[in-house]
mmCIF file with all atom_site columns, C-alpha atoms in Angstrom:
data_model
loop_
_atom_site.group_PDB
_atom_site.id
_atom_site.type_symbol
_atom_site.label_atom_id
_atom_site.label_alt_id
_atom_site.label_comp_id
_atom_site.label_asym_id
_atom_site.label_entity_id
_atom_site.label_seq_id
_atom_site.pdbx_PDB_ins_code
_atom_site.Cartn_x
_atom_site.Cartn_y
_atom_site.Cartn_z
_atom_site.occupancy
_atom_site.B_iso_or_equiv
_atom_site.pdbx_formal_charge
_atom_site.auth_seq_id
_atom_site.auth_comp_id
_atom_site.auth_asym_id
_atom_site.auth_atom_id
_atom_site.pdbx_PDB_model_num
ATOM 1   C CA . UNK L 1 1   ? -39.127 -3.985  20.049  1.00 55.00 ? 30  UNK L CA 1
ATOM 2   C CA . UNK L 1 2   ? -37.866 -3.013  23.640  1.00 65.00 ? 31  UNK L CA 1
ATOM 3   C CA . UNK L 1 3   ? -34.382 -3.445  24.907  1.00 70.00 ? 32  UNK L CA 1
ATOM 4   C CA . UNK L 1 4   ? -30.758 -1.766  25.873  1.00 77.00 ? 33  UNK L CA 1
ATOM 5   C CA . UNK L 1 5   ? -29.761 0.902   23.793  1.00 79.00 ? 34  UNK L CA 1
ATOM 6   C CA . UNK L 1 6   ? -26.292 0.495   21.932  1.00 83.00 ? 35  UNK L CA 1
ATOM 7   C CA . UNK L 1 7   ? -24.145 3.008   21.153  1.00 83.00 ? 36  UNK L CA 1
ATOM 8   C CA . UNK L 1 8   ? -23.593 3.036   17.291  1.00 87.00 ? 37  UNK L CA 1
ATOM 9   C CA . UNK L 1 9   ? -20.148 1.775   15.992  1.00 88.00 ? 38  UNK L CA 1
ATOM 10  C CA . UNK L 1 10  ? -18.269 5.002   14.419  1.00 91.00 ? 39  UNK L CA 1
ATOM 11  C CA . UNK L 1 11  ? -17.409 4.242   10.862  1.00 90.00 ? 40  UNK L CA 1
ATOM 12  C CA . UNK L 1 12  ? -14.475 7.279   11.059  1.00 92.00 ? 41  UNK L CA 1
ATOM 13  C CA . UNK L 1 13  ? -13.377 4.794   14.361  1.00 91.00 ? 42  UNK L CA 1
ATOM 14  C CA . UNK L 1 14  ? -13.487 1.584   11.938  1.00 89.00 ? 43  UNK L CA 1
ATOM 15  C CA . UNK L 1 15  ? -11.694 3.266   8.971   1.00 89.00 ? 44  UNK L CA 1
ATOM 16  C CA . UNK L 1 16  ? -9.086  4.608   11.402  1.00 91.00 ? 45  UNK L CA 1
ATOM 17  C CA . UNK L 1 17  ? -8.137  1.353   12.843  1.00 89.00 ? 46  UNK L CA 1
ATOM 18  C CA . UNK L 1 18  ? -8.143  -0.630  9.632   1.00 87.00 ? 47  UNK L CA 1
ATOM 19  C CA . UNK L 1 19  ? -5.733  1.797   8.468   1.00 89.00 ? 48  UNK L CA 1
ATOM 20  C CA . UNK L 1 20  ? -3.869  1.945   11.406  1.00 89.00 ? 49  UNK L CA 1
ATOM 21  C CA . UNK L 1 21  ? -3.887  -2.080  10.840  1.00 89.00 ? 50  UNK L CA 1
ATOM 22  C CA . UNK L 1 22  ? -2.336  -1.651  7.789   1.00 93.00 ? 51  UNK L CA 1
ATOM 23  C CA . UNK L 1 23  ? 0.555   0.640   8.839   1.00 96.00 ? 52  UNK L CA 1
ATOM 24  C CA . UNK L 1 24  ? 4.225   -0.156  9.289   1.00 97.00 ? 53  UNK L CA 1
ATOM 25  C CA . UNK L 1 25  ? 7.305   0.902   9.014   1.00 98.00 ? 54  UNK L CA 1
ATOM 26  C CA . UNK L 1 26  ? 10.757  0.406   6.890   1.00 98.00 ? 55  UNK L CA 1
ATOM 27  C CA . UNK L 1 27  ? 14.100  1.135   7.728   1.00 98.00 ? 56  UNK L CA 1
ATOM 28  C CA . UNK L 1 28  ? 16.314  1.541   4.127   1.00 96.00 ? 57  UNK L CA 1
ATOM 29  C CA . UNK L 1 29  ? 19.089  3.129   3.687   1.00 95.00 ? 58  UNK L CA 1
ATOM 30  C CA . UNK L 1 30  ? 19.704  4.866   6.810   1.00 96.00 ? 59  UNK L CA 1
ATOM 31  C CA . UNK L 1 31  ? 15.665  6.321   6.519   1.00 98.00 ? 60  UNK L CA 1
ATOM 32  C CA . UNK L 1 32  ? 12.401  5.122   8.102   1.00 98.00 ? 61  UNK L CA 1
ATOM 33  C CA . UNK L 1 33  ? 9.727   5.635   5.776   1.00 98.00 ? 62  UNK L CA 1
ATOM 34  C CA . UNK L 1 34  ? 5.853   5.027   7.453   1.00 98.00 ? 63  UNK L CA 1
ATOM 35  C CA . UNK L 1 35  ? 3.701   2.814   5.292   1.00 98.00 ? 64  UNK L CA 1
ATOM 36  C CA . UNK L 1 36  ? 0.200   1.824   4.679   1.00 96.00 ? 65  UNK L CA 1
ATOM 37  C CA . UNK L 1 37  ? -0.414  -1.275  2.513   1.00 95.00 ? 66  UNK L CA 1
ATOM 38  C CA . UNK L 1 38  ? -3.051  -0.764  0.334   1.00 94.00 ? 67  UNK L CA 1
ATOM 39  C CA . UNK L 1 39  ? -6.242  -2.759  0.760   1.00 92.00 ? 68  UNK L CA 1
ATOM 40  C CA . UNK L 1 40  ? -7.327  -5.221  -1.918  1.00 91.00 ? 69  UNK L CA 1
ATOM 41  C CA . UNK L 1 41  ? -9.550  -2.330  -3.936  1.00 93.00 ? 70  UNK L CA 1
ATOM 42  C CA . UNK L 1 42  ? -6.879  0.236   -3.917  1.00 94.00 ? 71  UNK L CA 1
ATOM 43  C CA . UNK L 1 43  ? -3.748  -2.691  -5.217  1.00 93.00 ? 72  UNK L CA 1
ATOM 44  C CA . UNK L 1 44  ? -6.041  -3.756  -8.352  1.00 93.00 ? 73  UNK L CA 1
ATOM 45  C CA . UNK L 1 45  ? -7.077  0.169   -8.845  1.00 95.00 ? 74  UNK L CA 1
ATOM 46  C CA . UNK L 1 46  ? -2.884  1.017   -8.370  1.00 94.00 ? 75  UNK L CA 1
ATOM 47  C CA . UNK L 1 47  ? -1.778  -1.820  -10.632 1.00 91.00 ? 76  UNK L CA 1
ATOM 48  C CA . UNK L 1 48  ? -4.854  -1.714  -13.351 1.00 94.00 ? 77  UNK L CA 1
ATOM 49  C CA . UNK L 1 49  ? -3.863  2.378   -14.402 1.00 94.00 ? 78  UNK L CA 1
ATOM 50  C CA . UNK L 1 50  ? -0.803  1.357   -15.030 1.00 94.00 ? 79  UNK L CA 1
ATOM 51  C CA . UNK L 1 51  ? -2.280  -0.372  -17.959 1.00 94.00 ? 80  UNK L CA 1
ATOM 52  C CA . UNK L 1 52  ? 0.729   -3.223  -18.077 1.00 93.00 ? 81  UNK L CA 1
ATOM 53  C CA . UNK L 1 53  ? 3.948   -1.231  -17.753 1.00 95.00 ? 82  UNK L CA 1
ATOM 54  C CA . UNK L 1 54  ? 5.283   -3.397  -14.253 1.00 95.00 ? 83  UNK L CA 1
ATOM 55  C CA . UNK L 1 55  ? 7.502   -0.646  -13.467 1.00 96.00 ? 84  UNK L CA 1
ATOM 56  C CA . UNK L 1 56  ? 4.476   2.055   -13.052 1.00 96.00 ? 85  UNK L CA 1
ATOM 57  C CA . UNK L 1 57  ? 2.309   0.089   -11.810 1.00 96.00 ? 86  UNK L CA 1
ATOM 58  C CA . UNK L 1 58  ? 5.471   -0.773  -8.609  1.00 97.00 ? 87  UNK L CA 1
ATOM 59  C CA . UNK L 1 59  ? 5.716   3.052   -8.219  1.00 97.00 ? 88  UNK L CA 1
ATOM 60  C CA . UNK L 1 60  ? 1.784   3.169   -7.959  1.00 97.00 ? 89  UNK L CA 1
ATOM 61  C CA . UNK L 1 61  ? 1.652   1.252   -5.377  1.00 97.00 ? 90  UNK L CA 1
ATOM 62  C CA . UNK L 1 62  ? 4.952   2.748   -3.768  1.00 98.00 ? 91  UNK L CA 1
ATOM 63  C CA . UNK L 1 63  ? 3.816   6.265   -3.929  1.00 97.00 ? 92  UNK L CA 1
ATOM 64  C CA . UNK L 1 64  ? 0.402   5.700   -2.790  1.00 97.00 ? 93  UNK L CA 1
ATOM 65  C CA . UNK L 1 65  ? 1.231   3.477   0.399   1.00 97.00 ? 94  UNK L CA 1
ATOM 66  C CA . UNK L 1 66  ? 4.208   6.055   2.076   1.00 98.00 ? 95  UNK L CA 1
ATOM 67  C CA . UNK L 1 67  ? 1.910   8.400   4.674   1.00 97.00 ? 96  UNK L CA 1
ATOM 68  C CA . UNK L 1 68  ? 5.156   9.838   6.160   1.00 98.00 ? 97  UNK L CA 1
ATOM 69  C CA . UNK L 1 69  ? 8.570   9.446   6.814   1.00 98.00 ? 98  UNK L CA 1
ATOM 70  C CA . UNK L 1 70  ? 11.765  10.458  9.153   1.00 98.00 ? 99  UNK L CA 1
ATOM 71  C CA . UNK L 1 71  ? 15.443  11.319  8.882   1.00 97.00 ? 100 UNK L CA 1
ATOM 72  C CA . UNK L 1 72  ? 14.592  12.495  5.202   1.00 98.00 ? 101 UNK L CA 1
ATOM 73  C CA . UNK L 1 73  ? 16.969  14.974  3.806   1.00 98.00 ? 102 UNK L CA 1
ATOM 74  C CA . UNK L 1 74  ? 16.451  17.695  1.286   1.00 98.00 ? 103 UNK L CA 1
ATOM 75  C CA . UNK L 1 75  ? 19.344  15.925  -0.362  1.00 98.00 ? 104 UNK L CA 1
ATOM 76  C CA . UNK L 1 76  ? 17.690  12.846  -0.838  1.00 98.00 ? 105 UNK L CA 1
ATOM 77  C CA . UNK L 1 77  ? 15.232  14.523  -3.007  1.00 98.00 ? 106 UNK L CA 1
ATOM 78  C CA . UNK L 1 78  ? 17.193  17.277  -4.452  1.00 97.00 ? 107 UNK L CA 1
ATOM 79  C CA . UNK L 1 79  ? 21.327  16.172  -3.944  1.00 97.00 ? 108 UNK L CA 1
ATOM 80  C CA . UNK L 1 80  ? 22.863  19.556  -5.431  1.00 97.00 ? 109 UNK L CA 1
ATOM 81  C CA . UNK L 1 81  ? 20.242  21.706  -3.513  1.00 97.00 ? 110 UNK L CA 1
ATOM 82  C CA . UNK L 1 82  ? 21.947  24.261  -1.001  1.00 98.00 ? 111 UNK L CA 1
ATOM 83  C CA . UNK L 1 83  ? 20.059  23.262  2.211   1.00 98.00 ? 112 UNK L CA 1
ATOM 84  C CA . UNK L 1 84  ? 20.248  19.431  1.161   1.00 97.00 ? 113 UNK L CA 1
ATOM 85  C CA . UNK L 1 85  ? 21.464  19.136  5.327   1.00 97.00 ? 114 UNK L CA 1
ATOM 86  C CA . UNK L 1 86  ? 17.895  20.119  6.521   1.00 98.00 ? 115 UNK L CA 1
ATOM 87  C CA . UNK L 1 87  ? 14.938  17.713  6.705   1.00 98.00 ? 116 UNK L CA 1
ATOM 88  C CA . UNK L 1 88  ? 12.630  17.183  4.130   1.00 98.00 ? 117 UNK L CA 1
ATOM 89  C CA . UNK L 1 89  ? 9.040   17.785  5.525   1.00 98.00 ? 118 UNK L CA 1
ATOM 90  C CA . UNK L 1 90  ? 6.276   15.251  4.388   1.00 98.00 ? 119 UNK L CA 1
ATOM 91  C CA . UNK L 1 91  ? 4.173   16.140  1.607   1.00 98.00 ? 120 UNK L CA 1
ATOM 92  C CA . UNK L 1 92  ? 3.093   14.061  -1.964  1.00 96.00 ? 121 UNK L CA 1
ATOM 93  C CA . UNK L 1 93  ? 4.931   16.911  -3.900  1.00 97.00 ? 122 UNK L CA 1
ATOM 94  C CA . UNK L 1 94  ? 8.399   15.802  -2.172  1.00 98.00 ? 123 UNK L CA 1
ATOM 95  C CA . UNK L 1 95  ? 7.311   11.910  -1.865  1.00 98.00 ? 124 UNK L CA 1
ATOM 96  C CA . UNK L 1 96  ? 7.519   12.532  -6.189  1.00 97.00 ? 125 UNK L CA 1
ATOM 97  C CA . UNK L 1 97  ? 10.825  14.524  -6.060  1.00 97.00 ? 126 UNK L CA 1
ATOM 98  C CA . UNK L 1 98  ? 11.949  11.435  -3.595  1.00 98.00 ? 127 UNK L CA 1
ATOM 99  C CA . UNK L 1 99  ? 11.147  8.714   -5.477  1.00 98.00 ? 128 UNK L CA 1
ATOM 100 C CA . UNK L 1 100 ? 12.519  10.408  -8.174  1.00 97.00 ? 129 UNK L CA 1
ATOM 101 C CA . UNK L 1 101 ? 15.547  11.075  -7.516  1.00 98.00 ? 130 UNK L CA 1
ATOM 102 C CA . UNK L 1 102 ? 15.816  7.829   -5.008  1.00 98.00 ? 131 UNK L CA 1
ATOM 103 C CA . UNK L 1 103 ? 15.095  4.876   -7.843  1.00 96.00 ? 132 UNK L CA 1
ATOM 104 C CA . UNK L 1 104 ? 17.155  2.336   -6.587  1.00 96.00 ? 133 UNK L CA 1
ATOM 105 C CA . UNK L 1 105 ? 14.956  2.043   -3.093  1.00 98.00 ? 134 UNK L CA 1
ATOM 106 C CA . UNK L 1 106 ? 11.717  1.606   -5.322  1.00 97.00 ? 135 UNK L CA 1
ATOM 107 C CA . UNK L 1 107 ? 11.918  -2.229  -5.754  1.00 97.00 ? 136 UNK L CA 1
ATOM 108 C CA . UNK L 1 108 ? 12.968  -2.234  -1.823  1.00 97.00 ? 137 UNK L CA 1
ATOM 109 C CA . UNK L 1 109 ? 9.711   -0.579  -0.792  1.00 98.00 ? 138 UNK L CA 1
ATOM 110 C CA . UNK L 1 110 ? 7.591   -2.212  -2.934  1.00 97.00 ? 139 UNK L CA 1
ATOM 111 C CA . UNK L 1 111 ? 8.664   -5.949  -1.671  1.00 97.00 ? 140 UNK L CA 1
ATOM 112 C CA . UNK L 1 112 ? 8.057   -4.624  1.550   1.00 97.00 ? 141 UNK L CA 1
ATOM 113 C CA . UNK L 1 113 ? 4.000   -3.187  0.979   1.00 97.00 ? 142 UNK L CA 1
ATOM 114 C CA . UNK L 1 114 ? 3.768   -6.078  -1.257  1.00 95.00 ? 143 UNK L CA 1
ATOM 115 C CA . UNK L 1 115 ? 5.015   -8.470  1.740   1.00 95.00 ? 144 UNK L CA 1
ATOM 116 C CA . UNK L 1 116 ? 2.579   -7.342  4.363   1.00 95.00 ? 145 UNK L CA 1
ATOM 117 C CA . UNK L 1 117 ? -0.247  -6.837  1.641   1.00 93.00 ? 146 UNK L CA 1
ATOM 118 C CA . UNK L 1 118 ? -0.086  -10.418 0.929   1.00 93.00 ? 147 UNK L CA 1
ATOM 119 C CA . UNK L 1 119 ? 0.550   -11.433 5.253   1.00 92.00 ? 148 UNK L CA 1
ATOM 120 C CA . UNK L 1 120 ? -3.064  -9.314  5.846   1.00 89.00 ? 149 UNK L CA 1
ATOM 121 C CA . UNK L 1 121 ? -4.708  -10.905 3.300   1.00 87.00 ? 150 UNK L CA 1
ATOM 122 C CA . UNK L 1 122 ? -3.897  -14.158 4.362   1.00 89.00 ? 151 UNK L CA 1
ATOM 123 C CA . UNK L 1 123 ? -4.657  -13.648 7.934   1.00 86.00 ? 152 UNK L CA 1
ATOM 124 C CA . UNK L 1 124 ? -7.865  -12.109 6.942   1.00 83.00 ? 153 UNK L CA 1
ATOM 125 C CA . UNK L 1 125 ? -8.894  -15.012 4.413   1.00 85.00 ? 154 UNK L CA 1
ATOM 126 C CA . UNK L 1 126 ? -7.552  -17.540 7.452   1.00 87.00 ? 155 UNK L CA 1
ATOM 127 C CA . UNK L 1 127 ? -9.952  -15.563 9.767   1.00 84.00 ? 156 UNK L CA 1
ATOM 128 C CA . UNK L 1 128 ? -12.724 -15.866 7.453   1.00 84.00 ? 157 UNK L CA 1
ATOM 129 C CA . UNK L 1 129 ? -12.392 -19.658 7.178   1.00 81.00 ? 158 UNK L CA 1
ATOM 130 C CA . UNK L 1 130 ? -11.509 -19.442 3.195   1.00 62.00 ? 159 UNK L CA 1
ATOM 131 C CA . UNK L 1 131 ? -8.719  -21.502 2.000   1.00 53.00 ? 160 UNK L CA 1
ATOM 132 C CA . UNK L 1 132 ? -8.615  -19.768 -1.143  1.00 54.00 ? 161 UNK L CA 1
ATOM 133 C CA . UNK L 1 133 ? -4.942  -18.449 -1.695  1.00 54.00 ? 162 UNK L CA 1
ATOM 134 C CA . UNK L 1 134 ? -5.162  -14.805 -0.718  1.00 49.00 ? 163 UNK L CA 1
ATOM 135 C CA . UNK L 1 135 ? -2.935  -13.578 -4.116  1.00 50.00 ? 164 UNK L CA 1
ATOM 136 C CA . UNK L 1 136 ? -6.267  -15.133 -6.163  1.00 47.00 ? 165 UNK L CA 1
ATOM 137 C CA . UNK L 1 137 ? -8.757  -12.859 -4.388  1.00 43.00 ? 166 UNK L CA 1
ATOM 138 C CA . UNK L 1 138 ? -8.244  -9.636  -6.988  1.00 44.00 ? 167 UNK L CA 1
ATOM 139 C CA . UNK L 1 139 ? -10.817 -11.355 -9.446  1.00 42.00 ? 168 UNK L CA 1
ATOM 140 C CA . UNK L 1 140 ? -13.384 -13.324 -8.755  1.00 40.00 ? 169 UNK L CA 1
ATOM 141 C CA . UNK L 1 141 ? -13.563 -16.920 -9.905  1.00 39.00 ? 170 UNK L CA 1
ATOM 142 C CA . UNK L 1 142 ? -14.791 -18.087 -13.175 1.00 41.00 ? 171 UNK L CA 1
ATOM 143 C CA . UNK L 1 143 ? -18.233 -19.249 -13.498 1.00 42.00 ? 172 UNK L CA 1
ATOM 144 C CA . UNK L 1 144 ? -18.730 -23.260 -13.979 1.00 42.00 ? 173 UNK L CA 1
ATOM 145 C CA . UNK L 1 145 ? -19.876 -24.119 -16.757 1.00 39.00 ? 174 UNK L CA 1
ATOM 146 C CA . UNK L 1 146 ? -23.407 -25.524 -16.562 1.00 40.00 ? 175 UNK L CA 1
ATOM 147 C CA . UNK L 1 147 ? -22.880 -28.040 -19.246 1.00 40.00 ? 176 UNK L CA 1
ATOM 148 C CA . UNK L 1 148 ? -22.503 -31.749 -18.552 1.00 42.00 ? 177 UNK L CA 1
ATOM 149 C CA . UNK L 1 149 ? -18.715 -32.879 -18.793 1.00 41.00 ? 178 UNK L CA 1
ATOM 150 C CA . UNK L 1 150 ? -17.375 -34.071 -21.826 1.00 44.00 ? 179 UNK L CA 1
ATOM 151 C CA . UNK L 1 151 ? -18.070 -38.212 -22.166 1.00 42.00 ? 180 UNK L CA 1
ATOM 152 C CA . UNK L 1 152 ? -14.099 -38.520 -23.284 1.00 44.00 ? 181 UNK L CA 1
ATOM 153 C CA . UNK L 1 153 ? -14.613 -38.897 -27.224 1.00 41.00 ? 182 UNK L CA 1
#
């Protein structure tokens, strides 16, 4: 078997630009906070542990989709702390102390990853050719039933 050599395809190049596919950003009150939708997997993992509370389950997915943020005080985390002025550096500790303290922007954020989750699965499902509703696509479909139909007695 005899002919050109191709480079390889990177998976670290793939996962990097389907996450970079998957980022955006969201101006709220007076912040931008960088986000990355999750991807089908991660939203059934997120909402599943939150075993039916609707409110953990929306800070799952919040908390897990902000990768960074800017104009973030240490006052948004921490309003009585003495250098609440100075910006609040990135990290998962302060993204808890921020949505903590910041509860009101929690349904905000989560309309927005929920938004573009649904407008990528879409466009991915229109790609594909499937008309299947993308919001249907957590579970699979249940099986037919191999028995004839009922005659209508």
């Amino acid at each position: 078997m005899s002919g050109p050599i191709v480079d390889p395809v990177d998976p670290a190049d793939i996962r990097r630009a389907a996450e970079g596919a998957r980022e955006f950003e969201h101006q709220l009150a007076g912040v931008t906070l960088r986000l990355r939708a999750p991807t089908k997997f991660e939203r059934a993992r997120l909402v599943t542990v939150a075993q039916g509370d609707e409110v953990r389950a929306m800070r799952n997915v919040v908390e897990a989709s902000i990768i960074g943020w800017a104009d973030i005080t240490v006052a948004h985390a921490m309003p009585e702390h003495k250098r609440g002025a100075e910006p609040l550096a990135y990290s998962r500790d302060a993204l808890g102390l921020l949505l903590d303290e910041q509860v009101g922007w929690l349904g905000d954020l989560f309309a927005a990853v929920m938004a573009r989750y649904i407008e990528r699965q879409a466009k991915a499902e229109a790609d594909r050719g499937n008309s299947q509703p993308a919001s249907t696509m957590i579970a699979p479909a249940p099986a037919e039933s191999s028995s004839a139909p009922d005659s209508g007695s």
